[in-house]
Short mmCIF file of C-alpha atoms in Angstrom, two decimals:
data_model
loop_
_atom_site.label_atom_id
_atom_site.label_comp_id
_atom_site.label_asym_id
_atom_site.label_seq_id
_atom_site.Cartn_x
_atom_site.Cartn_y
_atom_site.Cartn_z
CA MET W 1 20.85 13.84 44.63
CA THR W 2 17.45 14.43 43.02
CA GLU W 3 16.84 14.91 39.33
CA GLU W 4 14.97 17.88 37.98
CA PRO W 5 11.77 17.03 36.08
CA ASN W 6 11.95 17.51 32.33
CA ASP W 7 9.81 16.88 29.27
CA LEU W 8 10.81 13.21 29.28
CA ASP W 9 9.12 12.84 32.67
CA GLU W 10 5.72 14.10 31.50
CA GLU W 11 2.92 11.74 32.40
CA ILE W 12 1.13 10.31 29.38
CA ASP W 13 -2.33 8.77 29.66
CA LEU W 14 -3.09 5.88 27.31
CA VAL W 15 -6.75 6.31 26.31
CA ALA W 16 -9.26 4.72 23.95
CA SER W 17 -11.07 7.99 23.16
CA VAL W 18 -10.57 11.73 23.41
CA GLY W 19 -14.30 12.43 23.43
CA PRO W 20 -15.33 15.31 21.17
CA LEU W 21 -11.87 15.31 19.54
CA ASP W 22 -12.35 11.76 18.19
CA ALA W 23 -13.68 13.22 14.93
CA VAL W 24 -10.53 15.37 14.67
CA VAL W 25 -8.36 12.26 15.18
CA GLU W 26 -10.29 10.41 12.44
CA THR W 27 -9.97 13.43 10.15
CA LEU W 28 -6.19 13.67 10.61
CA ARG W 29 -5.71 9.94 10.08
CA ASP W 30 -7.75 10.19 6.86
CA ILE W 31 -5.66 13.12 5.61
CA LEU W 32 -2.40 11.40 6.63
CA HIS W 33 -3.26 8.21 4.75
CA ARG W 34 -4.76 9.84 1.64
CA SER W 35 -1.93 12.35 1.23
CA GLY W 36 1.05 10.19 2.16
CA ALA W 37 2.17 12.78 4.73
CA LEU W 38 4.76 11.89 7.33
CA ARG W 39 2.71 13.72 9.93
CA VAL W 40 -0.43 15.83 10.22
CA ALA W 41 -1.15 17.99 13.26
CA VAL W 42 -3.65 20.63 14.22
CA VAL W 43 -4.04 23.16 16.96
CA VAL W 44 -7.79 23.18 17.51
CA ASP W 45 -9.33 26.43 18.71
CA LEU W 46 -11.89 25.11 21.21
CA PRO W 47 -15.11 27.00 22.03
CA ASP W 48 -16.03 28.70 25.31
CA GLY W 49 -12.54 29.95 26.04
CA ALA W 50 -11.14 26.47 26.66
CA PRO W 51 -7.41 26.16 25.96
CA ALA W 52 -6.53 25.01 22.46
CA ALA W 53 -5.86 21.31 21.92
CA LEU W 54 -2.95 19.91 19.91
CA VAL W 55 -3.73 16.72 17.97
CA ASP W 56 -0.72 15.11 16.28
CA VAL W 57 -0.90 12.04 14.01
CA GLY W 58 2.26 10.54 12.54
CA ARG W 59 2.96 7.46 10.47
CA LEU W 60 3.10 4.31 12.58
CA ALA W 61 3.07 6.36 15.79
CA PRO W 62 0.55 6.77 18.57
CA VAL W 63 -1.88 9.65 18.16
CA GLU W 64 -0.96 12.37 20.65
CA VAL W 65 -3.49 14.82 22.06
CA ARG W 66 -2.45 17.65 24.39
CA MET W 67 -5.15 19.55 26.24
CA GLY W 68 -3.85 21.96 28.84
CA ASP W 69 -1.41 20.02 31.02
CA ARG W 70 -2.78 16.62 30.01
CA ILE W 71 -1.07 14.45 27.38
CA MET W 72 -3.00 11.52 25.96
CA HIS W 73 -1.94 8.80 23.53
CA LEU W 74 -4.23 6.62 21.46
CA PRO W 75 -3.02 3.63 19.45
CA HIS W 76 -2.70 4.71 15.82
CA ALA W 77 -5.14 2.11 14.48
CA ILE W 78 -7.73 2.22 17.27
CA GLU W 79 -11.34 2.28 16.06
CA LEU W 80 -13.24 5.33 17.24
CA GLU W 81 -16.97 5.98 17.19
CA ALA W 82 -16.56 9.07 15.02
CA GLU W 83 -16.45 9.87 11.33
CA ALA W 84 -13.72 11.78 9.52
CA LEU W 85 -14.83 15.29 8.55
CA SER W 86 -12.38 15.55 5.66
CA GLY W 87 -14.22 13.80 2.82
CA ALA W 88 -14.58 17.00 0.80
CA ILE W 89 -10.87 17.87 1.09
CA GLU W 90 -9.16 16.97 -2.19
CA LEU W 91 -6.01 14.96 -1.62
CA ARG W 92 -3.94 12.25 -3.23
CA GLN W 93 -0.45 10.91 -2.71
CA LEU W 94 2.27 12.60 -4.71
CA PRO W 95 5.88 11.62 -5.32
CA PRO W 96 8.32 13.47 -3.03
CA PHE W 97 9.13 17.02 -4.10
CA ASP W 98 12.61 18.09 -5.20
CA VAL W 99 13.55 21.07 -3.03
CA GLU W 100 16.25 23.70 -2.72
CA PRO W 101 15.95 24.84 0.92
CA GLU W 102 18.13 27.93 0.49
CA THR W 103 16.10 29.37 -2.40
CA GLY W 104 12.67 27.93 -1.61
CA GLN W 105 12.41 26.26 -4.99
CA VAL W 106 10.02 23.29 -4.91
CA THR W 107 9.67 21.08 -7.99
CA GLY W 108 7.15 18.30 -8.33
CA THR W 109 3.78 17.28 -9.70
CA LEU W 110 2.04 20.15 -11.49
CA GLY W 111 -0.47 21.65 -9.07
CA GLY W 112 0.79 19.48 -6.22
CA MET W 113 1.88 22.29 -3.91
CA ASP W 114 -1.41 24.11 -4.51
CA MET W 115 -3.35 20.94 -3.63
CA LEU W 116 -1.44 20.54 -0.34
CA ALA W 117 -1.86 24.23 0.53
CA ASP W 118 -5.60 24.11 -0.27
CA ALA W 119 -5.99 20.97 1.85
CA MET W 120 -4.43 22.63 4.90
CA ARG W 121 -6.50 25.79 4.35
CA ASP W 122 -9.65 23.66 4.10
CA LEU W 123 -8.72 21.69 7.22
CA ALA W 124 -8.11 24.84 9.26
CA ALA W 125 -11.44 26.29 8.07
CA LEU W 126 -13.23 23.02 8.86
CA LEU W 127 -11.98 23.13 12.46
CA GLY W 128 -13.00 26.77 12.81
CA GLY W 129 -11.84 29.72 14.86
CA ARG W 130 -8.10 30.33 14.91
CA SER W 131 -7.25 26.64 14.38
CA VAL W 132 -3.95 25.83 12.65
CA ALA W 133 -3.36 22.86 10.31
CA ILE W 134 0.12 21.45 9.64
CA ALA W 135 1.29 18.64 7.35
CA VAL W 136 4.83 17.36 6.87
CA TYR W 137 5.91 15.64 3.64
CA GLN W 138 9.06 13.82 2.60
CA THR W 139 11.27 15.37 -0.08
CA THR W 140 14.04 13.95 -2.24
CA THR W 141 16.59 15.90 -0.17
CA PRO W 142 17.79 13.83 2.81
CA LYS W 143 16.85 15.26 6.22
CA ILE W 144 14.82 18.10 4.68
CA ASP W 145 11.05 17.79 4.98
CA LEU W 146 8.46 20.08 3.42
CA THR W 147 5.99 21.48 5.94
CA VAL W 148 2.74 23.21 4.93
CA THR W 149 0.99 25.30 7.60
CA ALA W 150 -2.34 27.13 7.29
CA ARG W 151 -4.71 29.23 9.39
CA THR W 152 -7.89 30.77 8.02
CA GLY W 153 -7.34 34.33 6.82
CA GLU W 154 -3.54 34.10 6.79
CA PRO W 155 -1.05 33.16 4.07
CA VAL W 156 -0.04 29.51 3.85
CA LEU W 157 3.52 28.95 5.06
CA VAL W 158 5.93 26.47 3.51
CA THR W 159 8.95 25.42 5.54
CA LEU W 160 12.04 23.65 4.17
CA GLY W 161 14.55 22.90 6.90
CA ASP W 162 15.20 26.21 8.67
CA HIS W 163 13.75 28.36 5.88
CA GLU W 164 10.15 29.55 5.66
CA TRP W 165 8.16 31.23 2.87
CA GLU W 166 4.64 32.54 2.44
CA LEU W 167 2.82 31.16 -0.57
CA PRO W 168 1.42 33.93 -2.78
CA ASP W 169 -2.35 34.26 -3.05
CA ARG W 170 -3.86 32.69 -6.12
#
């Protein structure tokens, strides 16, 4: 009897660089560490009609880069010959937000949600095109994370568990 291939059987290449995406990896690690996020990921809109790349950086986890059918992992702390592009993005670590997933109520540091939304907007704009920036933050509610998603020209989305809201324009 043969087993059907599944996602667990995907081949993963362990690499020391992802070439032109090294600066994106450095940028996401910088944002992850400065903001205290659990995870920061981007879908990078690549030029010349190339398929988009997914770069995903989590706490104490390998960096994952997906380009087409190829999956690459880099050690989280590997030194790359690239600089983070995120120096101008304002971020600082905040205490976890209190959230009510059913109503969308988020309570925390004054201006904190705006800072996180602006950071994801700025990151998406920095990467250009139709790139998407996503950051996941811990809340005080067990098993409910706060996810902030942005794409240039679109409203910022906030997700709490299975519920999603658009942030109003300011």
